[in-house]
Coordinates of C-alpha atoms in Angstrom, one line a residue:
M14 CA 31.6 -31.6 2.1
T15 CA 30.5 -28.8 -0.1
T16 CA 28.5 -26.4 1.6
R17 CA 25.7 -24.4 0.4
T18 CA 23.2 -21.3 1.4
F19 CA 19.6 -21.5 1.4
D20 CA 18.2 -17.1 1.4
L21 CA 15.2 -16.3 2.9
P22 CA 13.0 -15.9 0.8
D23 CA 10.2 -13.7 -0.8
L24 CA 7.0 -15.1 1.1
G25 CA 4.8 -14.2 -1.5
E26 CA 2.3 -11.9 0.6
G27 CA 4.3 -8.2 -0.2
L28 CA 6.4 -8.3 2.4
T29 CA 10.3 -7.5 3.0
E30 CA 11.1 -9.5 6.2
A31 CA 9.5 -12.1 8.9
E32 CA 10.2 -13.6 12.2
V33 CA 12.3 -16.5 12.9
V34 CA 9.9 -18.3 15.6
R35 CA 11.3 -22.6 15.7
W36 CA 14.2 -23.9 13.8
L37 CA 12.9 -27.7 13.1
V38 CA 16.4 -27.8 12.7
A39 CA 19.8 -27.8 14.4
V40 CA 23.9 -27.7 13.6
G41 CA 24.6 -31.5 12.4
D42 CA 21.2 -33.0 12.2
T43 CA 20.5 -34.4 8.1
V44 CA 17.9 -33.4 5.8
A45 CA 16.1 -34.4 3.3
L46 CA 14.9 -32.1 -0.4
D47 CA 11.7 -29.7 0.8
Q48 CA 11.9 -30.9 4.8
P49 CA 10.6 -27.9 6.9
V50 CA 13.8 -26.8 8.7
A51 CA 12.4 -23.6 9.5
E52 CA 8.7 -22.0 11.2
V53 CA 9.1 -17.9 10.3
E54 CA 6.7 -15.3 10.7
T55 CA 5.0 -12.7 9.1
A56 CA 2.8 -9.9 10.3
K57 CA 0.0 -12.6 8.0
S58 CA 1.1 -16.2 8.9
L59 CA 2.9 -18.4 10.0
V60 CA 4.8 -20.4 7.1
E61 CA 7.0 -23.8 7.1
V62 CA 10.0 -22.7 4.7
P63 CA 11.6 -26.0 3.3
S64 CA 15.5 -26.5 1.9
P65 CA 15.7 -26.7 -1.2
F66 CA 19.3 -29.0 -0.5
A67 CA 19.1 -32.6 1.0
G68 CA 22.3 -32.7 3.3
T69 CA 23.7 -31.6 6.7
V70 CA 22.9 -28.9 8.6
T71 CA 26.2 -26.4 9.3
A72 CA 24.5 -23.1 10.5
L73 CA 21.2 -21.5 11.2
H74 CA 22.3 -18.1 10.2
G75 CA 19.2 -16.4 12.4
E76 CA 18.3 -16.9 16.1
E77 CA 15.3 -18.1 17.2
G78 CA 12.9 -14.4 17.5
E79 CA 15.4 -13.0 14.7
V80 CA 13.2 -10.3 12.2
M81 CA 15.3 -11.5 8.6
A82 CA 15.3 -9.6 5.5
V83 CA 14.2 -11.4 2.2
G84 CA 17.7 -11.9 1.1
R85 CA 19.7 -12.2 3.7
P86 CA 21.2 -16.4 4.0
L87 CA 19.3 -18.8 6.1
I88 CA 20.8 -22.4 6.5
S89 CA 23.9 -23.7 4.9
V90 CA 23.4 -27.5 4.4
G91 CA 26.6 -29.9 3.5
T92 CA 26.0 -31.9 1.2
V93 CA 27.5 -35.2 2.8
E94 CA 30.1 -38.0 0.8
E95 CA 31.4 -40.6 1.6
G96 CA 34.8 -40.7 4.2
A97 CA 38.1 -40.0 3.0
G98 CA 40.1 -43.4 2.6
A99 CA 37.5 -45.6 2.7
P100 CA 36.0 -48.0 -0.9
A101 CA 33.8 -46.0 -3.3
T102 CA 30.5 -47.7 -4.2
A103 CA 27.5 -47.9 -5.6
A104 CA 25.4 -45.9 -2.8
S105 CA 28.2 -43.4 -2.1
A106 CA 27.9 -43.0 -5.8
A107 CA 24.7 -42.3 -5.5
T108 CA 24.3 -39.5 -2.8
A109 CA 27.9 -37.5 -5.2
A110 CA 25.3 -37.8 -8.3
S111 CA 22.1 -36.6 -5.3
A112 CA 24.8 -34.1 -3.7
A113 CA 25.4 -32.5 -6.9
T114 CA 21.3 -32.1 -8.2
A115 CA 21.0 -30.9 -5.1
D116 CA 24.0 -28.6 -5.4
A117 CA 22.7 -27.6 -8.7
A118 CA 19.7 -27.0 -7.5
G119 CA 20.3 -24.4 -5.2
E120 CA 22.3 -22.4 -7.9
R121 CA 18.8 -22.2 -10.1
Y122 CA 16.8 -20.7 -7.1
R123 CA 19.4 -17.9 -6.6
E124 CA 19.4 -17.7 -10.4
E125 CA 15.6 -17.5 -10.0
E126 CA 15.7 -14.7 -7.5
R127 CA 18.1 -13.0 -8.9
A128 CA 16.3 -12.5 -12.4
G129 CA 13.2 -10.2 -9.9
S130 CA 10.7 -12.3 -8.4
G131 CA 8.0 -13.1 -10.8
N132 CA 9.8 -16.9 -11.4
V133 CA 9.6 -17.1 -7.6
L134 CA 6.1 -15.4 -7.3
I135 CA 4.1 -13.3 -9.2
G136 CA 2.7 -9.4 -8.5
Y137 CA 6.4 -8.7 -6.5
G138 CA 9.6 -7.5 -7.3
T139 CA 13.0 -8.6 -6.5
P140 CA 13.5 -8.3 -2.6
E141 CA 16.5 -5.8 -1.8
S142 CA 19.1 -8.4 -0.1
G143 CA 20.4 -5.9 3.3
R144 CA 20.2 -7.0 6.5
T145 CA 17.4 -5.1 8.7
G146 CA 20.1 -6.0 12.2
R147 CA 16.1 -5.4 14.1
R148 CA 15.0 -7.9 16.8
R149 CA 11.0 -7.8 17.6
R150 CA 11.1 -9.5 20.8
P151 CA 14.1 -11.2 22.8
R152 CA 14.1 -15.2 22.5
P153 CA 16.5 -17.6 23.3
G154 CA 18.8 -19.0 20.6
V155 CA 21.2 -20.4 19.5
V156 CA 23.2 -19.4 15.8
A157 CA 26.2 -21.6 14.9
P158 CA 29.1 -20.2 12.8
P159 CA 29.1 -19.5 9.3
V160 CA 30.7 -22.4 7.7
S161 CA 32.2 -21.4 4.4
A162 CA 32.1 -23.1 1.2
T163 CA 34.7 -26.4 0.8
A164 CA 35.5 -28.8 -1.5
S165 CA 36.5 -32.0 -0.7
E166 CA 38.7 -35.4 -2.8
P167 CA 36.1 -35.8 -5.5
A168 CA 34.9 -40.4 -5.6
A169 CA 37.0 -42.1 -7.5
P170 CA 35.2 -41.9 -10.6
I171 CA 32.8 -45.3 -11.2
A172 CA 29.7 -45.8 -13.1
P173 CA 26.8 -44.6 -10.9
P174 CA 23.9 -46.1 -10.7
P175 CA 20.4 -45.0 -12.2
V176 CA 19.6 -42.0 -9.9
R177 CA 16.0 -40.5 -9.0
R178 CA 16.0 -37.3 -11.2
V179 CA 15.6 -34.3 -9.3
P180 CA 13.0 -32.0 -10.4
L181 CA 14.5 -28.5 -11.8
V182 CA 12.4 -26.4 -9.3
T183 CA 14.2 -24.8 -6.4
S184 CA 11.5 -22.5 -4.4
P185 CA 10.0 -23.6 -1.2
L186 CA 6.9 -21.4 -2.7
V187 CA 6.8 -23.0 -6.4
R188 CA 6.7 -26.2 -4.3
Q189 CA 4.0 -25.9 -2.5
L190 CA 2.2 -24.4 -3.9
A191 CA 2.7 -27.5 -7.0
R192 CA 1.8 -29.4 -4.2
E193 CA -2.0 -27.5 -2.6
A194 CA -3.2 -28.6 -6.3
G195 CA -1.8 -32.1 -6.0
L196 CA 0.3 -31.7 -9.1
R197 CA 4.3 -33.1 -8.8
V198 CA 7.0 -31.4 -10.3
A199 CA 7.8 -33.7 -11.7
D200 CA 5.3 -33.9 -13.8
I201 CA 5.4 -29.7 -15.4
R202 CA 7.3 -29.3 -18.1
G203 CA 9.2 -26.3 -16.4
S204 CA 10.1 -22.3 -18.6
G205 CA 12.7 -21.6 -17.7
P206 CA 16.5 -21.1 -17.8
G207 CA 17.4 -25.6 -18.2
G208 CA 13.9 -26.1 -17.8
L209 CA 13.2 -24.4 -14.6
V210 CA 10.5 -24.9 -12.7
T211 CA 8.6 -21.4 -12.3
R212 CA 4.9 -20.6 -10.6
R213 CA 3.7 -19.8 -13.9
D214 CA 4.3 -23.2 -14.6
V215 CA 3.3 -24.0 -11.6
R216 CA -0.2 -22.4 -12.6
S217 CA -0.9 -23.3 -16.6
A218 CA -0.6 -26.8 -14.9
I219 CA -3.0 -26.3 -12.5
E220 CA -5.1 -24.7 -15.1
A221 CA -5.3 -27.4 -17.2
A222 CA -5.6 -29.6 -14.6
G223 CA -9.5 -27.6 -13.6
A224 CA -7.2 -26.8 -9.5
P225 CA -8.4 -23.6 -8.5
T226 CA -5.7 -20.7 -9.2
A227 CA -4.2 -18.0 -7.6
P228 CA -4.4 -14.1 -9.7
A229 CA -2.5 -11.6 -9.4
P230 CA -1.5 -11.1 -5.5
S231 CA -2.9 -8.4 -3.8
A232 CA -2.8 -6.9 0.1
P233 CA -5.8 -7.1 2.5
I234 CA -6.4 -3.4 2.5
A235 CA -10.3 -3.5 3.4
V236 CA -10.9 -1.7 7.2
P237 CA -8.2 -0.3 8.4
P238 CA -7.3 -2.9 11.5
Q239 CA -6.8 -2.3 14.5
A240 CA -2.4 -2.2 15.9
A241 CA -1.4 -5.6 16.4
P242 CA 0.4 -5.9 19.4
A243 CA 3.4 -4.4 19.1
A244 CA 6.9 -3.2 21.5
V245 CA 6.7 0.3 22.3
D246 CA 9.6 1.7 23.2
P247 CA 10.1 4.7 25.4
V248 CA 10.4 8.5 25.0
A249 CA 13.3 10.9 26.6
P250 CA 11.9 12.5 29.5
G251 CA 10.7 16.3 28.7
A252 CA 10.8 14.7 24.9
V253 CA 8.3 17.7 23.1
D254 CA 6.3 18.2 20.0
T255 CA 7.0 21.2 18.5
R256 CA 4.1 21.2 16.4
T257 CA 1.3 20.8 19.9
G258 CA 3.3 21.4 21.9
L259 CA 2.7 18.5 24.1
A260 CA 5.3 15.9 25.7
E261 CA 5.3 12.3 24.2
S262 CA 3.8 9.9 26.4
R263 CA 5.2 6.4 24.1
R264 CA 5.7 5.4 20.4
V265 CA 5.0 1.9 19.0
P266 CA 7.2 0.8 15.3
M267 CA 5.0 0.9 12.8
G268 CA 5.9 -3.2 12.1
A269 CA 6.5 -4.8 9.2
F270 CA 1.9 -5.0 9.1
R271 CA 1.8 -1.3 9.5
T272 CA 4.1 -0.7 6.9
A273 CA 3.3 -2.6 3.7
V274 CA -1.2 -1.6 5.1
A275 CA 0.3 1.3 4.7
T276 CA 1.4 1.3 1.3
S277 CA -1.3 -0.7 0.2
L278 CA -3.9 2.0 1.2
S279 CA -2.0 4.6 -0.3
R280 CA -1.6 3.2 -3.9
S281 CA -5.5 2.2 -3.6
R282 CA -6.1 5.9 -2.6
S283 CA -3.7 7.1 -5.9
E284 CA -4.2 4.2 -8.3
I285 CA -8.7 4.9 -8.1
P286 CA -10.7 6.3 -9.1
E287 CA -13.8 4.3 -6.3
A288 CA -16.6 5.3 -6.0
T289 CA -19.3 4.3 -2.8
V290 CA -22.8 3.7 -3.4
W291 CA -25.2 2.1 -0.4
V292 CA -27.9 0.8 0.8
D293 CA -30.9 -0.8 3.4
V294 CA -31.5 -4.2 3.4
D295 CA -34.2 -5.9 4.9
A296 CA -32.9 -9.3 5.8
T297 CA -36.1 -10.1 7.8
E298 CA -36.9 -13.2 5.6
L299 CA -32.8 -13.8 5.5
V300 CA -33.2 -13.7 9.8
R301 CA -36.4 -15.7 9.6
L302 CA -34.3 -18.5 7.1
R303 CA -31.7 -19.2 8.8
A304 CA -32.9 -19.8 12.2
S305 CA -35.2 -22.3 10.5
D306 CA -32.0 -24.4 10.2
P307 CA -29.9 -23.9 12.7
Q308 CA -27.4 -26.4 11.4
G309 CA -28.2 -25.2 7.8
P310 CA -25.4 -22.6 6.5
G311 CA -25.0 -19.6 8.0
L312 CA -26.0 -15.4 7.3
L313 CA -22.4 -14.9 5.9
A314 CA -22.4 -18.2 3.1
Y315 CA -26.0 -16.8 2.7
V316 CA -24.9 -13.2 1.5
A317 CA -21.5 -15.3 -0.3
R318 CA -23.6 -17.1 -2.4
F319 CA -26.2 -13.9 -3.6
V320 CA -22.5 -11.8 -4.2
L321 CA -21.3 -14.9 -6.2
A322 CA -24.4 -15.2 -8.4
G323 CA -24.4 -10.2 -8.5
L324 CA -20.8 -11.1 -10.4
R325 CA -22.1 -13.4 -12.1
A326 CA -24.4 -11.0 -13.4
Y327 CA -21.5 -8.1 -13.6
P328 CA -18.4 -9.7 -14.5
E329 CA -16.6 -6.6 -14.7
L330 CA -16.6 -6.1 -10.8
N331 CA -14.7 -9.9 -10.6
G332 CA -11.3 -8.0 -12.6
L333 CA -8.4 -5.6 -12.2
V334 CA -7.0 -3.1 -14.4
D335 CA -3.6 -3.9 -17.1
T336 CA -2.2 0.2 -16.8
E337 CA 0.3 -1.5 -18.5
R338 CA -1.3 -2.7 -22.0
G339 CA -4.6 -0.1 -21.1
E340 CA -6.5 -2.8 -20.4
L341 CA -9.3 -4.6 -18.1
V342 CA -8.9 -8.1 -16.5
Q343 CA -11.9 -10.9 -15.7
Y344 CA -11.6 -13.6 -14.2
D345 CA -13.2 -16.2 -15.7
G346 CA -14.5 -17.1 -12.1
V347 CA -14.1 -16.5 -8.3
N348 CA -11.9 -16.5 -5.5
L349 CA -13.6 -14.9 -2.1
G350 CA -12.0 -12.6 -0.3
L351 CA -13.4 -12.5 3.3
A352 CA -11.6 -9.8 5.1
V353 CA -10.7 -11.7 8.8
Q354 CA -9.7 -9.9 12.1
T355 CA -6.5 -11.5 13.9
D356 CA -4.1 -10.8 16.5
R357 CA -1.8 -9.7 14.1
G358 CA -4.5 -7.7 12.5
L359 CA -7.0 -7.3 9.0
V360 CA -6.1 -10.3 7.0
A361 CA -8.2 -10.9 3.9
P362 CA -7.9 -14.7 2.0
A363 CA -10.2 -16.1 0.1
V364 CA -12.4 -19.1 -0.7
M365 CA -10.3 -20.3 -3.7
G366 CA -12.8 -22.0 -7.0
A367 CA -15.4 -20.1 -4.1
H368 CA -18.0 -20.3 -8.0
R369 CA -17.7 -23.7 -7.9
L370 CA -19.7 -24.3 -4.5
T371 CA -22.4 -24.7 -3.3
T372 CA -24.0 -22.2 0.2
A373 CA -23.3 -25.5 1.9
E374 CA -19.8 -25.7 0.6
L375 CA -19.1 -22.0 1.1
D376 CA -20.5 -22.6 4.9
T377 CA -18.2 -24.7 5.4
E378 CA -14.9 -23.2 3.1
I379 CA -15.6 -20.0 5.2
K380 CA -15.9 -21.5 8.9
G381 CA -12.4 -23.0 8.6
L382 CA -10.9 -20.8 6.2
T383 CA -10.9 -17.8 8.6
S384 CA -10.3 -19.9 11.3
R385 CA -7.4 -20.5 9.7
A386 CA -6.4 -17.1 8.8
R387 CA -6.2 -16.3 12.8
E388 CA -4.4 -18.7 13.7
G389 CA -2.2 -17.7 11.3
K390 CA -2.3 -20.3 9.5
A391 CA -3.9 -19.3 6.0
T392 CA -1.8 -20.0 3.1
P393 CA 0.2 -18.2 1.1
A394 CA -2.3 -18.4 -2.3
Q395 CA -4.9 -17.7 0.2
L396 CA -4.0 -14.5 1.3
T397 CA -2.9 -13.2 -2.4
G398 CA -5.6 -15.1 -4.4
G399 CA -8.8 -13.0 -3.9
T400 CA -10.7 -11.6 -7.0
F401 CA -13.4 -9.8 -4.5
T402 CA -13.2 -9.3 -1.1
L403 CA -16.9 -9.3 2.0
N404 CA -16.3 -7.2 4.4
N405 CA -18.2 -7.8 7.7
Y406 CA -17.5 -5.2 9.4
G407 CA -20.8 -5.7 10.9
A408 CA -19.1 -8.3 13.2
L409 CA -17.6 -5.5 14.9
R410 CA -20.6 -3.0 15.8
V411 CA -20.7 -1.2 13.2
D412 CA -23.4 -0.3 11.3
G413 CA -21.1 0.8 7.1
S414 CA -17.8 2.5 6.5
A415 CA -16.3 3.9 3.0
A416 CA -13.5 0.1 2.4
I417 CA -11.2 0.9 0.8
I418 CA -10.9 -0.5 -2.1
N419 CA -8.4 -4.5 -2.0
H420 CA -5.5 -3.5 -4.2
P421 CA -5.1 -4.1 -7.3
Q422 CA -9.0 -5.9 -7.3
V423 CA -11.8 -3.8 -8.5
A424 CA -14.7 -3.3 -5.9
I425 CA -15.3 -4.8 -2.1
L426 CA -18.0 -5.1 -0.8
G427 CA -19.6 -4.1 2.4
L428 CA -21.6 -6.0 5.4
G429 CA -23.4 -3.9 8.2
R430 CA -24.7 -6.0 12.1
I431 CA -27.8 -6.2 11.2
I432 CA -30.7 -4.6 14.3
D433 CA -34.2 -3.8 14.6
R434 CA -35.5 -1.2 13.0
P435 CA -38.7 1.2 12.1
W436 CA -40.1 -0.2 8.5
V437 CA -43.0 0.0 6.6
V438 CA -44.0 -3.1 4.4
E439 CA -46.8 -2.6 2.8
G440 CA -48.5 0.9 4.4
E441 CA -47.7 0.0 7.8
L442 CA -44.9 1.0 9.7
T443 CA -43.4 -2.2 11.6
V444 CA -40.3 -3.5 13.4
R445 CA -38.2 -5.3 11.0
K446 CA -34.6 -7.1 10.6
V447 CA -32.2 -4.5 9.1
T448 CA -28.7 -4.3 7.5
Q449 CA -27.1 -1.8 5.4
L450 CA -24.6 -2.6 1.9
S451 CA -21.6 -0.2 0.9
F452 CA -20.6 -1.1 -1.9
A453 CA -16.7 0.2 -3.3
F454 CA -15.8 0.1 -7.3
D455 CA -13.3 1.4 -9.1
H456 CA -14.8 3.9 -11.6
R457 CA -12.2 2.6 -14.8
V458 CA -14.2 0.1 -15.0
C459 CA -17.5 0.9 -14.7
D460 CA -19.9 3.5 -14.3
G461 CA -22.8 3.9 -11.4
G462 CA -24.9 2.2 -13.0
V463 CA -23.1 -1.3 -12.9
A464 CA -22.5 -0.6 -9.2
A465 CA -26.2 -0.4 -8.6
G466 CA -27.3 -3.4 -10.5
F467 CA -24.6 -5.7 -9.0
M468 CA -26.3 -3.5 -5.8
R469 CA -29.8 -4.4 -6.5
V470 CA -29.0 -8.3 -7.2
V471 CA -27.5 -8.3 -3.3
A472 CA -29.4 -6.7 -2.0
D473 CA -33.1 -8.3 -3.7
A474 CA -31.7 -11.7 -3.0
M475 CA -31.3 -11.1 0.9
E476 CA -34.6 -10.3 0.6
N477 CA -36.5 -12.4 -0.5
P478 CA -33.5 -15.4 -0.4
A479 CA -36.1 -18.1 -0.9
R480 CA -36.9 -16.6 -4.8
A481 CA -33.5 -16.5 -5.3
I482 CA -31.8 -19.0 -3.9
A483 CA -34.1 -21.2 -6.8
R484 CA -32.7 -19.3 -9.0
L485 CA -29.9 -20.5 -8.2

């Protein structure tokens, strides 16, 4: 038996660690290629991690509840052959051939990791592999001792029967990306070493098939979220802050999510010369349209439809700044990010290919996506694939916000609460349903005229939705 160890992969969310929530296998279990073996949790979502090896589980390298660093050993799997002294058969030869293929796959996975996570998930740096040794909260669990790699005596050489070729793709997330797009990795030509299938290859195949694909990843950093529950470290009695002279009552660890948010916020503020514009909008007719069909699309779906119209008129706002090449990039399509408040903090999953959807389809996708995000079930592609963000902070009962752009995107639109306000209509003072739009944009991609033009497309459509929908 040869033991192969699978390291915790980069989960595609820009984080460097994850917590083992639940083991889906135990030592001694037989696992198949791509079978989920563990459920892990980052600050943003719950993810099932599949195994790149087929065989028997020999060791679990972490307890449930333990926070593990990316690159740390996660699970060891032994490839099983016929017992010593048993006659060699065609079946045993096939098993050995399959095991050899799986072993090679594991080596290629580590080759991907060593080469840098661009091969695994585009847009993230190579993770460090050191152990953190931290525990987020105690949970019962059992850790089997690590098993050293050993090799048994080879079986007597015989001609094996034809064995199904295992595709040369070893990153579980590359397989997941292909699976979500309805593609078979065996049908994708790999551009990596020895024909290795990388995420770039899958993305190219998705584009060739006309399926929605995710652009360079971004981190959800809109309105600063409320802190997710965290363990509180007790403060030593008598600890006094030297600056204020006040005693410290407690200290709360930032955790992975707050650290990631802080990094993204700082990067956005330091790299993007942003500007913000506001406009008050009379949404009375939009509210009436929604009330006229209680079973129809919600208000946010209509606003999303108008945002897509604005991005079609001003496509420079749906892109990014490639600082390395000194180019402004525009996307052929929109993955519309939506800021969603969850128990883990604020995330911005995207409706992939939103430009292809009707208003009713947008409504269905928005409701489903926000529900999955709150349950921690949004996919890494959804969490990192947005090209433009819509932030409905009105749901938090506030009117306005100078939101921070969701790097590497170049703009974010905020929608405040809709409330009754005095408004002048045809010279008469009356009460109308009024909201405020705030729009932050990257001044490198456009000037105020473009930002104002985009805002008027959205605002005018909200004020006269019947006319706007007739023209869409």
